[in-house]
Short mmCIF file of C-alpha atoms in Angstrom, two decimals:
data_model
loop_
_atom_site.label_atom_id
_atom_site.label_comp_id
_atom_site.label_asym_id
_atom_site.label_seq_id
_atom_site.Cartn_x
_atom_site.Cartn_y
_atom_site.Cartn_z
CA UNK E 20 0.00 0.00 0.00
CA UNK E 21 1.21 3.49 -0.83
CA UNK E 22 0.36 4.61 2.73
CA UNK E 23 3.36 2.59 3.86
CA UNK E 24 5.85 4.89 2.11
CA UNK E 25 7.04 8.31 3.19
CA UNK E 26 9.43 10.04 0.80
CA UNK E 27 10.96 13.51 0.94
CA UNK E 28 13.86 15.22 -0.77
CA UNK E 29 16.11 18.19 -0.16
CA UNK E 30 18.69 19.94 -2.32
CA UNK E 31 21.58 20.59 0.05
CA UNK E 32 23.78 23.69 0.02
CA UNK E 33 26.61 21.64 -1.51
CA UNK E 34 24.40 20.88 -4.54
CA UNK E 35 23.79 17.24 -3.63
CA UNK E 36 20.26 15.88 -3.68
CA UNK E 37 19.27 13.80 -0.65
CA UNK E 38 16.13 11.64 -0.71
CA UNK E 39 14.78 10.01 2.44
CA UNK E 40 12.51 7.01 1.84
CA UNK E 41 10.79 5.32 4.78
CA UNK E 42 8.99 2.01 4.37
CA UNK E 43 6.64 1.76 7.37
CA UNK E 44 5.23 -1.58 6.21
CA UNK E 45 6.51 -4.19 8.69
CA UNK E 46 5.89 -7.13 6.35
CA UNK E 47 6.48 -6.11 2.73
CA UNK E 48 9.21 -4.59 0.59
CA UNK E 49 8.22 -1.82 -1.81
CA UNK E 50 9.98 -0.69 -4.97
CA UNK E 51 10.44 2.90 -6.12
CA UNK E 52 12.01 4.45 -9.21
CA UNK E 53 13.58 7.89 -9.45
CA UNK E 54 12.54 9.71 -12.61
CA UNK E 55 13.59 13.17 -13.74
CA UNK E 56 16.58 13.17 -11.39
CA UNK E 57 19.88 14.52 -12.77
CA UNK E 58 22.62 12.01 -13.48
CA UNK E 59 25.24 11.59 -10.80
CA UNK E 60 26.76 9.08 -8.43
CA UNK E 61 24.00 7.55 -6.32
CA UNK E 62 24.74 6.15 -2.89
CA UNK E 63 22.34 4.57 -0.46
CA UNK E 64 22.55 4.34 3.32
CA UNK E 65 19.89 2.02 4.71
CA UNK E 66 18.87 1.36 8.30
CA UNK E 67 16.58 -1.54 9.06
CA UNK E 68 15.55 -3.44 12.14
CA UNK E 69 16.57 -7.03 12.68
CA UNK E 70 12.91 -7.85 13.44
CA UNK E 71 9.68 -5.84 13.65
CA UNK E 72 9.52 -6.38 17.41
CA UNK E 73 13.26 -6.04 18.12
CA UNK E 74 14.29 -4.17 21.25
CA UNK E 75 17.68 -2.44 21.42
CA UNK E 76 19.67 -1.96 24.59
CA UNK E 77 23.31 -1.30 25.49
CA UNK E 78 24.29 -4.91 24.85
CA UNK E 79 22.14 -5.74 21.81
CA UNK E 80 22.11 -3.87 18.53
CA UNK E 81 18.85 -4.38 16.67
CA UNK E 82 19.61 -2.16 13.66
CA UNK E 83 21.46 -3.18 10.51
CA UNK E 84 23.24 -0.52 8.46
CA UNK E 85 23.93 -1.05 4.75
CA UNK E 86 25.77 1.34 2.45
CA UNK E 87 26.08 0.79 -1.29
CA UNK E 88 26.42 2.49 -4.66
CA UNK E 89 23.31 2.43 -6.84
CA UNK E 90 23.15 2.22 -10.64
CA UNK E 91 22.19 5.38 -12.56
CA UNK E 92 18.70 4.07 -13.22
CA UNK E 93 16.49 1.19 -12.25
CA UNK E 94 14.28 0.37 -9.30
CA UNK E 95 15.24 0.71 -5.65
CA UNK E 96 13.81 -1.84 -3.24
CA UNK E 97 12.86 -0.63 0.22
CA UNK E 98 12.87 -3.54 2.69
CA UNK E 99 10.16 -3.86 5.34
CA UNK E 100 10.43 -1.39 8.24
CA UNK E 101 13.42 0.48 6.83
CA UNK E 102 14.81 3.98 6.32
CA UNK E 103 16.82 4.61 3.15
CA UNK E 104 18.85 7.76 2.49
CA UNK E 105 19.74 8.19 -1.17
CA UNK E 106 22.33 10.81 -2.04
CA UNK E 107 22.98 11.96 -5.59
CA UNK E 108 26.26 13.81 -6.08
#
């Protein structure tokens, strides 16, 4: 459902475009495509929980962090219950 996604973008002072995509759906991945975005190196920083009911404390980390370079075009998959920060330089 589209209600599961929250997406916003900002053009930073350094000229880089930063897009925040939040998938609030705890059970399903969703795919987005970026259209009309200038060409440039695309990097993704993703934070996602290890489980929908995970509880973090000082001894247990319940968040996974993934960083990768994206292709110039093509879909981007947002895993369940995740925050993805896409930067275009």
